[in-house]
Coordinates of C-alpha atoms in Angstrom, one line a residue:
M10 CA 24.4 58.9 127.6
T11 CA 23.9 62.7 127.1
Q12 CA 24.7 64.3 123.5
P13 CA 24.1 67.9 122.9
P14 CA 21.9 67.9 119.6
V15 CA 23.6 69.2 116.3
Q16 CA 22.5 72.7 115.2
T17 CA 20.3 72.3 112.2
S18 CA 17.8 74.6 110.5
A19 CA 14.5 75.4 112.2
S20 CA 12.9 76.9 109.1
G21 CA 10.6 73.8 108.7
H22 CA 8.9 75.3 111.9
L23 CA 8.8 78.9 110.7
D24 CA 5.1 79.1 111.3
L25 CA 5.4 78.0 115.0
I26 CA 8.3 80.6 115.6
I27 CA 6.3 83.2 114.1
E28 CA 3.0 82.4 115.9
M29 CA 5.0 82.4 119.3
T30 CA 6.8 85.6 118.5
S31 CA 3.3 87.2 117.6
D32 CA 1.8 85.8 121.0
F33 CA 4.6 87.3 123.0
A34 CA 4.4 90.8 121.5
Q35 CA 0.6 91.0 121.9
S36 CA 0.2 90.0 125.5
H37 CA 1.9 91.0 128.8
D38 CA 0.4 87.9 130.7
I39 CA 3.8 86.0 130.6
E40 CA 2.4 83.0 132.5
A41 CA -0.7 82.4 130.2
I42 CA 1.4 82.9 127.1
L43 CA 4.3 80.6 128.2
H44 CA 1.5 77.8 128.9
L45 CA 0.0 78.2 125.6
G46 CA 3.6 78.1 124.0
L47 CA 4.4 74.9 125.8
K48 CA 1.3 73.5 124.7
R49 CA 2.1 74.2 121.1
V50 CA 5.7 72.9 121.4
C51 CA 4.4 69.6 122.9
E52 CA 1.9 69.3 120.0
R53 CA 4.5 70.2 117.4
L54 CA 7.3 68.0 118.8
G55 CA 5.2 65.1 119.9
A56 CA 6.1 65.5 123.6
E57 CA 4.2 64.0 126.5
A58 CA 5.1 66.8 128.9
A59 CA 6.9 70.0 129.4
S60 CA 8.1 72.4 132.1
L61 CA 9.4 76.1 131.9
F62 CA 11.6 77.0 134.9
L63 CA 12.7 80.6 135.7
L64 CA 15.7 81.7 137.8
E65 CA 14.4 83.3 141.2
Q66 CA 16.9 86.0 141.9
D67 CA 16.4 85.9 145.7
S68 CA 16.9 82.4 146.4
G69 CA 18.9 81.4 143.1
D70 CA 16.6 78.3 142.8
L71 CA 14.6 77.5 139.5
V72 CA 11.0 77.4 139.7
C73 CA 8.4 76.1 137.5
H74 CA 6.3 78.6 136.1
A75 CA 4.4 76.7 133.4
C76 CA 3.9 73.0 132.8
I77 CA 2.0 70.7 130.3
G78 CA 1.5 67.1 130.9
P79 CA -0.4 64.5 133.0
T80 CA 1.2 65.6 136.3
E81 CA 1.2 69.1 137.8
V82 CA 4.5 70.3 138.8
L83 CA 3.7 74.0 138.9
G84 CA 6.0 75.8 141.4
L85 CA 8.3 72.9 141.5
R86 CA 12.0 74.1 142.9
L87 CA 15.2 73.0 141.7
A88 CA 18.3 73.9 144.0
P89 CA 21.3 75.2 142.1
G90 CA 23.3 72.6 140.5
R91 CA 20.7 69.7 140.6
G92 CA 19.4 68.0 137.6
I93 CA 19.5 68.1 133.7
V94 CA 17.8 71.5 133.7
W95 CA 20.7 73.2 135.6
R96 CA 23.2 71.5 133.7
S97 CA 21.8 72.8 130.4
I98 CA 22.0 76.3 132.0
D99 CA 25.6 75.7 133.3
L100 CA 26.7 74.5 130.2
D101 CA 24.5 77.1 128.1
T102 CA 23.8 74.5 125.5
P103 CA 20.8 72.2 124.8
Q104 CA 20.8 68.8 126.4
L105 CA 19.5 65.6 124.7
V106 CA 19.1 62.7 126.9
R107 CA 18.0 59.6 124.9
D108 CA 17.4 57.4 128.0
A109 CA 17.1 59.1 131.3
R110 CA 17.8 56.1 133.4
F111 CA 21.5 56.2 132.4
D112 CA 22.1 60.0 133.0
P113 CA 23.7 60.5 136.7
D114 CA 22.0 64.0 136.7
F115 CA 18.4 62.8 136.1
A116 CA 16.2 63.5 139.3
V117 CA 14.4 60.3 139.9
T118 CA 12.8 61.7 143.1
V119 CA 10.3 63.8 141.0
D120 CA 9.2 60.7 139.1
E121 CA 8.7 58.9 142.3
A122 CA 6.6 61.7 143.8
T123 CA 4.4 62.2 140.7
G124 CA 4.2 58.7 139.2
F125 CA 5.3 59.9 135.9
V126 CA 7.8 57.9 134.0
T127 CA 10.6 59.7 132.3
R128 CA 12.2 58.2 129.2
S129 CA 13.9 60.8 127.3
I130 CA 14.5 64.6 127.9
L131 CA 15.1 67.7 125.8
C132 CA 16.3 70.9 127.5
A133 CA 17.0 74.2 126.2
P134 CA 18.5 77.4 128.2
M135 CA 17.5 80.8 128.5
S136 CA 20.7 82.5 129.2
F137 CA 23.1 84.9 127.5
R138 CA 26.8 85.6 128.3
G139 CA 26.4 84.2 132.0
Q140 CA 23.2 85.9 132.8
K141 CA 20.6 83.2 133.4
L142 CA 16.8 83.5 133.1
G143 CA 15.7 79.7 133.0
A144 CA 15.2 76.8 130.7
I145 CA 12.5 74.9 128.7
E146 CA 12.5 71.1 129.2
L147 CA 10.5 68.6 127.2
F148 CA 9.7 64.7 128.4
N149 CA 9.0 61.9 126.2
K150 CA 8.1 61.5 122.6
T151 CA 4.7 60.3 122.1
D152 CA 5.7 57.9 119.4
G153 CA 8.1 56.2 121.8
Q154 CA 11.3 57.6 120.0
S155 CA 13.8 59.9 121.5
F156 CA 14.1 63.6 120.6
T157 CA 16.4 64.6 117.6
S158 CA 18.8 67.4 116.9
A159 CA 16.1 69.3 114.7
D160 CA 13.9 69.2 117.7
G161 CA 17.0 70.8 119.6
Q162 CA 17.4 73.6 117.3
L163 CA 13.6 74.5 117.2
L164 CA 13.6 74.4 121.1
R165 CA 16.7 76.7 121.1
A166 CA 14.9 79.3 118.9
L167 CA 11.9 79.2 121.1
A168 CA 13.7 79.4 124.3
M169 CA 15.3 82.9 122.9
S170 CA 11.8 84.1 121.9
S171 CA 10.6 83.0 125.5
A172 CA 13.7 85.2 126.8
L173 CA 12.7 88.3 124.9
A174 CA 8.8 87.7 126.0
L175 CA 10.1 87.6 129.7
I176 CA 12.3 90.9 129.3
N177 CA 9.4 92.7 127.6
T178 CA 6.8 91.8 130.0
R179 CA 9.0 92.9 133.0
L180 CA 10.0 96.1 131.4
V181 CA 6.3 97.2 130.4
A182 CA 5.1 96.1 134.1
G183 CA 7.6 98.8 135.2
M184 CA 10.2 96.9 137.5
A185 CA 10.5 98.9 141.1
E186 CA 14.3 99.2 141.0
Q187 CA 16.1 101.2 138.2
E188 CA 19.1 98.8 138.4
A189 CA 17.0 96.0 137.6
F190 CA 15.4 97.9 134.6
R191 CA 19.0 98.6 133.2
R192 CA 19.9 95.1 133.6
E193 CA 17.0 93.8 131.6
I194 CA 17.8 96.4 128.8
A195 CA 21.3 95.1 128.8
L196 CA 20.1 91.5 128.4
A197 CA 17.7 92.4 125.5
S198 CA 20.7 94.3 124.0
E199 CA 22.9 91.1 124.3
I200 CA 19.9 89.1 122.5
Q201 CA 19.8 91.5 119.8
R202 CA 23.6 91.7 119.1
A203 CA 23.5 87.9 119.0
M204 CA 21.1 88.3 116.1
L205 CA 23.6 90.7 114.1
P206 CA 25.9 89.0 111.6
P207 CA 29.5 88.7 113.2
P208 CA 32.4 90.9 112.0
Q209 CA 33.2 89.9 108.6
P210 CA 36.6 89.3 107.0
A211 CA 38.7 92.2 105.9
A212 CA 38.5 90.8 102.5
S213 CA 34.6 90.5 102.5
P214 CA 32.9 92.7 100.0
I215 CA 30.0 93.6 102.5
H216 CA 30.6 95.0 105.9
G217 CA 28.2 96.5 108.5
V218 CA 27.8 98.2 111.8
N219 CA 25.0 99.1 114.2
L220 CA 24.8 101.7 117.0
P221 CA 21.7 101.8 118.8
A222 CA 20.3 105.1 120.3
R223 CA 19.1 103.1 123.3
G224 CA 20.1 99.9 124.9
V225 CA 17.8 98.2 122.3
S226 CA 17.9 99.1 118.5
G227 CA 15.0 98.7 116.0
D228 CA 17.5 98.6 113.3
F229 CA 19.2 95.4 111.9
Y230 CA 21.3 94.4 108.9
E231 CA 22.1 90.9 107.5
I232 CA 25.0 89.4 105.4
L233 CA 24.2 86.0 104.1
P234 CA 26.6 84.0 101.8
L235 CA 24.7 81.8 99.3
R236 CA 25.6 78.3 97.9
D237 CA 26.2 79.7 94.4
G238 CA 29.0 82.2 95.5
R239 CA 26.5 85.3 95.6
I240 CA 25.9 87.2 98.8
A241 CA 22.5 88.1 100.2
F242 CA 22.4 91.2 102.4
A243 CA 19.7 93.5 103.9
I244 CA 19.2 96.4 106.0
G245 CA 16.1 97.6 107.9
D246 CA 14.5 100.0 110.4
V247 CA 11.7 99.2 112.5
S248 CA 9.1 102.0 113.5
G249 CA 9.1 102.6 117.4
K250 CA 11.9 102.0 119.8
G251 CA 12.6 99.7 122.6
M252 CA 11.5 95.8 123.3
N253 CA 8.6 96.1 120.7
A254 CA 10.7 97.3 118.0
S255 CA 13.4 94.8 119.1
L256 CA 10.8 91.8 118.7
L257 CA 9.5 93.0 115.2
M258 CA 13.2 93.4 114.1
T259 CA 14.0 89.9 115.2
K260 CA 11.0 88.5 113.3
T261 CA 11.8 90.3 110.3
A262 CA 15.4 89.4 110.4
S263 CA 14.6 85.7 110.9
L264 CA 12.2 85.8 108.0
F265 CA 14.9 87.1 105.7
R266 CA 17.4 84.6 106.7
C267 CA 15.0 81.7 105.8
L268 CA 13.6 83.4 102.6
A269 CA 16.8 84.4 101.3
K270 CA 17.8 80.8 100.6
R271 CA 14.5 80.0 98.9
E272 CA 13.2 83.0 97.1
D273 CA 14.6 84.0 93.7
G274 CA 15.6 87.8 94.0
P275 CA 15.3 90.4 96.5
G276 CA 11.8 91.7 95.3
R277 CA 10.3 88.2 95.9
M278 CA 11.9 88.1 99.3
L279 CA 10.5 91.7 100.5
A280 CA 6.8 90.7 99.1
A281 CA 7.2 87.4 101.0
I282 CA 8.2 89.2 104.3
D283 CA 5.4 91.7 104.0
S284 CA 2.8 88.9 103.6
E285 CA 4.1 87.1 106.6
L286 CA 4.2 90.4 108.7
H287 CA 0.5 90.9 107.7
E288 CA -0.5 87.3 108.8
T289 CA 1.1 87.5 112.1
G290 CA 0.1 91.0 113.3
L291 CA 2.1 94.3 113.3
A292 CA -0.1 96.2 115.9
G293 CA 0.3 99.5 113.8
M294 CA 4.1 99.2 113.3
F295 CA 5.8 98.9 110.0
V296 CA 9.4 98.2 108.6
T297 CA 11.4 100.0 106.0
M298 CA 14.0 97.7 104.3
V299 CA 16.4 97.3 101.3
A300 CA 17.5 93.6 100.3
G301 CA 20.0 92.7 97.8
I302 CA 22.0 90.3 96.2
L303 CA 25.8 90.8 95.1
D304 CA 27.3 88.8 92.5
P305 CA 31.1 89.5 93.6
A306 CA 32.4 87.9 90.5
A307 CA 30.6 90.4 88.3
G308 CA 30.4 93.3 90.6
R309 CA 26.7 93.6 90.3
V310 CA 24.1 94.2 92.7
I311 CA 20.2 93.3 92.5
L312 CA 18.4 95.7 94.9
A313 CA 14.7 96.1 96.2
N314 CA 13.5 98.9 98.4
A315 CA 10.7 99.0 100.6
G316 CA 10.3 102.7 101.8
H317 CA 14.0 102.9 103.2
E318 CA 16.5 105.6 102.7
P319 CA 17.7 105.5 99.1
P320 CA 21.3 103.6 98.9
L321 CA 24.2 105.9 97.7
L322 CA 26.7 104.5 95.0
R323 CA 29.8 106.2 95.5
T324 CA 31.8 105.7 92.1
R325 CA 35.3 105.2 91.8
N326 CA 35.7 108.8 90.9
G327 CA 34.1 109.9 94.0
E328 CA 30.6 111.0 92.8
Y329 CA 27.6 110.0 94.4
L330 CA 24.3 108.4 92.7
P331 CA 21.3 107.6 94.7
V332 CA 19.4 104.4 93.9
D333 CA 15.6 104.7 93.6
D334 CA 13.6 104.2 96.7
G335 CA 11.0 101.9 95.4
M336 CA 8.0 100.7 97.2
P337 CA 6.2 101.8 100.6
P338 CA 7.3 100.3 103.8
L339 CA 6.5 96.7 104.8
G340 CA 3.3 96.4 106.8
I341 CA 1.4 99.4 105.6
A342 CA -1.4 97.6 103.7
P343 CA -1.9 93.8 102.6
D344 CA -2.2 94.6 98.9
L345 CA 0.7 96.9 98.2
F346 CA 3.1 94.1 97.4
A347 CA 0.6 91.7 95.5
D348 CA 2.3 92.3 92.4
G349 CA 5.8 91.9 94.0
C350 CA 8.6 94.4 94.4
P351 CA 10.7 96.0 91.6
E352 CA 14.2 95.4 91.5
S353 CA 17.2 97.7 90.4
V354 CA 20.5 96.5 88.9
V355 CA 23.6 98.4 90.1
D356 CA 26.9 97.9 88.4
L357 CA 29.5 98.8 91.1
D358 CA 32.4 99.3 88.5
G359 CA 35.0 99.8 91.2
G360 CA 32.8 101.9 93.5
A361 CA 31.0 101.4 96.8
L362 CA 27.2 101.1 97.7
Y363 CA 26.3 102.5 100.9
L364 CA 23.1 101.6 102.7
F365 CA 22.2 103.4 105.9
T366 CA 19.1 104.0 108.4
D367 CA 17.9 107.7 108.8
G368 CA 19.6 107.8 112.1
L369 CA 23.1 108.6 110.3
T370 CA 21.6 111.8 108.7
E371 CA 19.6 112.8 111.9
A372 CA 22.8 112.2 114.1
R373 CA 24.5 115.2 115.5
A374 CA 28.1 115.6 114.4
G375 CA 30.9 117.5 116.1
G376 CA 29.7 120.9 117.0
G377 CA 26.2 119.6 117.6
A378 CA 24.9 120.3 113.9
M379 CA 22.9 117.8 112.2
V380 CA 24.8 115.6 109.8
G381 CA 22.1 115.7 106.9
G382 CA 22.6 114.2 103.4
D383 CA 25.5 116.3 102.5
G384 CA 27.3 115.8 105.8
A385 CA 26.8 112.0 105.4
R386 CA 28.5 112.2 102.0
R387 CA 31.5 114.3 103.5
L388 CA 31.7 111.6 106.2
L389 CA 32.1 108.8 103.6
D390 CA 34.5 110.6 101.6
A391 CA 36.5 111.6 104.9
F392 CA 37.3 107.9 105.5
A393 CA 37.2 106.6 101.9
G394 CA 40.8 105.6 102.1
M395 CA 40.4 103.3 105.1
P396 CA 39.6 99.6 104.8
A397 CA 36.0 99.0 104.6
D398 CA 35.5 97.6 108.0
E399 CA 37.5 100.2 109.8
R400 CA 35.8 103.0 107.5
L401 CA 32.3 102.3 109.0
Q402 CA 33.6 102.2 112.5
A403 CA 35.3 105.6 111.8
V404 CA 32.1 107.0 110.6
V405 CA 30.2 105.8 113.9
R406 CA 32.8 106.9 116.0
S407 CA 32.9 110.5 114.4
L408 CA 29.4 111.2 115.7
D409 CA 29.3 113.1 119.0
G410 CA 28.5 110.0 121.5
I411 CA 25.6 108.0 121.7
G412 CA 23.8 110.7 123.6
S413 CA 23.3 112.7 120.6
L414 CA 21.8 110.2 118.5
R415 CA 18.3 110.9 117.5
D416 CA 17.8 107.6 116.2
D417 CA 19.6 104.0 115.9
V418 CA 22.4 104.3 113.3
T419 CA 23.1 101.2 111.0
L420 CA 25.6 101.5 108.2
M421 CA 26.5 99.2 105.5
V422 CA 29.0 99.0 102.5
V423 CA 28.9 96.7 99.5
E424 CA 32.2 97.1 97.5
D425 CA 33.4 95.9 94.1
R426 CA 36.4 93.8 95.7
R427 CA 37.6 93.3 92.2
L428 CA 39.3 96.7 92.4
A429 CA 41.5 95.3 95.2
A430 CA 43.2 92.9 92.7
A431 CA 43.9 95.8 90.4
G432 CA 46.2 97.5 92.9
V433 CA 44.6 100.1 95.2
F434 CA 46.7 100.8 98.2
E435 CA 45.0 102.1 101.5
R436 CA 47.0 102.1 104.8
R437 CA 46.9 104.0 108.0
Y438 CA 50.1 105.3 109.8
S439 CA 50.8 106.9 112.9
A440 CA 51.8 110.6 112.2
R441 CA 55.5 110.3 113.5
P442 CA 58.6 111.4 111.7
E443 CA 60.1 107.8 111.9
N444 CA 57.3 106.7 109.7
L445 CA 58.2 108.8 106.9
A446 CA 60.8 106.3 105.4
T447 CA 58.1 103.5 105.4
I448 CA 55.6 105.8 103.9
R449 CA 58.0 106.7 101.0
A450 CA 59.0 103.1 100.4
E451 CA 55.6 101.8 100.2
V452 CA 54.4 104.7 98.2
T453 CA 57.3 104.1 95.6
E454 CA 56.4 100.3 95.3
V455 CA 52.8 100.8 94.6
A456 CA 53.3 103.9 92.1
R457 CA 55.7 101.4 90.3
E458 CA 53.0 98.8 90.3
L459 CA 50.4 101.2 88.8
G460 CA 52.6 101.7 85.9
C461 CA 54.4 105.2 86.8
S462 CA 57.6 105.9 85.4
A463 CA 60.9 106.3 87.6
G464 CA 60.6 110.1 87.2
L465 CA 57.1 110.2 88.0
V466 CA 57.5 108.0 91.0
Q467 CA 60.1 110.3 92.3
D468 CA 57.6 113.3 91.9
V469 CA 54.8 111.5 93.7
V470 CA 57.0 110.3 96.5
L471 CA 58.3 113.8 97.1
A472 CA 54.8 115.3 97.0
V473 CA 53.4 112.5 99.4
D474 CA 56.4 113.2 101.8
E475 CA 55.9 116.8 102.0
A476 CA 52.3 116.3 102.4
C477 CA 52.9 114.1 105.4
Q478 CA 55.6 116.4 107.1
N479 CA 52.9 119.3 106.8
V480 CA 50.6 117.2 108.7
I481 CA 53.1 116.2 111.5
R482 CA 54.4 119.5 111.9
H483 CA 51.3 121.7 111.4
A484 CA 48.1 119.8 111.9
Y485 CA 49.1 117.6 114.8
R486 CA 52.1 119.9 116.0
G487 CA 54.2 117.1 116.8
G488 CA 51.4 115.4 118.9
D489 CA 49.7 111.9 118.5
G490 CA 47.5 111.3 115.6
D491 CA 47.1 109.1 112.3
I492 CA 47.5 109.7 108.6
V493 CA 45.5 107.5 106.1
V494 CA 47.2 107.2 102.7
H495 CA 45.2 106.2 99.6
V496 CA 46.9 105.5 96.2
G497 CA 45.0 104.3 93.4
R498 CA 44.8 104.5 89.4
E499 CA 41.7 105.9 87.9
D500 CA 42.0 105.4 84.0
D501 CA 45.2 107.4 83.2
L502 CA 45.2 109.1 86.5
L503 CA 47.3 108.5 89.6
V504 CA 45.1 109.7 92.5
I505 CA 46.5 110.0 96.0
R506 CA 44.5 111.0 99.1
L507 CA 45.7 112.0 102.6
M508 CA 43.5 112.0 105.6
D509 CA 44.2 113.4 109.0
F510 CA 42.1 113.7 112.0
A511 CA 43.2 117.1 113.4
P512 CA 41.3 120.3 113.5
P513 CA 40.1 121.3 110.0
V514 CA 42.2 123.9 108.5
E515 CA 40.9 127.2 106.7
V516 CA 41.6 126.2 103.0
S517 CA 41.3 129.9 102.0
K518 CA 44.5 130.7 104.2
I519 CA 46.7 128.0 102.6
R520 CA 48.9 129.7 99.9
P521 CA 52.3 128.7 98.5
R522 CA 54.9 131.4 99.8
P523 CA 57.1 133.3 97.4
L524 CA 60.3 130.9 96.5
D525 CA 62.5 133.6 98.0
E526 CA 60.9 133.0 101.3
V527 CA 60.8 129.4 101.5
R528 CA 63.2 127.9 104.2
P529 CA 65.3 124.5 103.8
G530 CA 62.7 121.9 104.2
G531 CA 59.7 123.9 103.9
L532 CA 58.7 123.8 100.2
G533 CA 55.2 122.7 101.4
I534 CA 52.2 123.5 99.0
H535 CA 54.6 125.1 96.4
L536 CA 56.4 121.7 96.0
M537 CA 53.2 119.6 95.8
R538 CA 51.7 121.8 93.1
S539 CA 55.1 122.1 91.1
V540 CA 55.2 118.3 90.7
M541 CA 51.7 117.2 90.7
D542 CA 48.9 118.1 88.0
Q543 CA 46.3 118.8 90.6
V544 CA 46.4 119.4 94.4
D545 CA 43.1 120.2 96.3
F546 CA 41.8 120.2 99.9
L547 CA 38.5 118.4 99.6
P548 CA 35.8 120.0 101.7
P549 CA 36.6 118.9 105.4
P550 CA 33.8 116.9 107.1
A551 CA 32.5 118.8 110.1
G552 CA 34.8 118.2 113.1
I553 CA 36.8 115.4 111.4
G554 CA 39.8 116.5 109.9
N555 CA 41.4 117.4 106.5
L556 CA 41.2 115.6 103.2
L557 CA 44.1 116.5 100.5
Q558 CA 43.9 115.1 97.2
M559 CA 46.7 115.2 94.5
V560 CA 46.3 113.9 91.0
K561 CA 49.1 113.1 88.4
R562 CA 48.6 112.0 84.7
I563 CA 50.2 108.8 84.0
D564 CA 52.1 108.9 80.5
T565 CA 51.4 105.5 78.5
P566 CA 54.0 104.5 76.0

């Protein structure tokens, strides 16, 4: 009876995947390339015959567009719901039939019409989230055995490459209807998103986000846990835009996934990827890329950079340190990486390492001004009090819409999660008066845990409460909004940051009033500065909100 193949690694057939992807990228004759691809698959998997079916939009039938084997079935039509091919598409999963005679969906009429004898079948769909393109079907192993689950995994990967090739060819040819063009872009975007890592758990030390400037992005990032507890990661930017960039992105990301488990260190990974890209052809394109390995237990990162934007280490004191940009991009010249790629060691020491593509600095923030390097730092500072996954999403949302992006935006953060165990408190609240009691209670608890005396706790809670009231009354003026409260200890200092998302205030106009002019409940800045050692409004990020920092020294016995 039919059994879907178990998903296993296809890295043993990486050369075939690379060859197929290269052929697809260099030719727009889809019929010829699909025929050549089927021939290679038959030879590699030892199949007697193969067929590739594409969905015909007008009739809804599956039509054979390429075939290999002793019988000619080109042009064969399969009505909806008939046969193992349709079952594979409807279930959106590969189908492995070890003995076709016992499968109720086997179309024996085809054998009867052609004289071919079908023993076993392996079929993989070309479909994504209900949008169906077609399927690839293999028949009979030449050694008399049935297909294996490893064969199924390889065919699945090749079906995805075929789907990308089909979309690319249709786009390049110029489809007559604009609506059809949008559907193809949307489908390519779905394929690309399928290649990106899934959202990471909140406690993960590495998070990433990607926002394409168009329907298909040339950016990518990877997060890959290793068996020894370390985590491999990468971020990259492919030259150019559209489908060709997406194909090269897919190839580079696939190479990283395979090599990260085999190569010792990110420098060797980048050198190996560069070699593979040159062997398969780049057609004048190149890739900037950073690869790294995090040791979460030590809070240490090993990095290698091939022409990418230098990563930024934000120390736990809020300072920024760039990490050297290393080598030129991948794909520039075959001999550049002959001696490998140099590596850098970064001790996070409670900080966070940010990696991003140049789309971030070239994006337009609120008001239309380019973000730039300084603006990127202010954006990261603005949301520093938020959990990592929410922080990245907030940075992306702060940009003035997709239409203002000059380039794809990809952003990653690698954190020293050992700091979380040391008692850093970060929480987002709705800016409502009824939440003030909860804020006071939670700040009281964390201040005690961080070693503050009873008197110091009282001062801190008073300052935080007054600051939050100011945000509710003056920044949001009683309207809806959020407050992010961050409380942490840095050596012998208690550091508190409050972030709102209201229009930026003019810091020069914020002055404490004389005490004889202060009304009940309106101590404001005067109270905060009287009980805290330092109160500062950090430079507000353009169009984002306001960031207040208060510092108090913790007296040790």
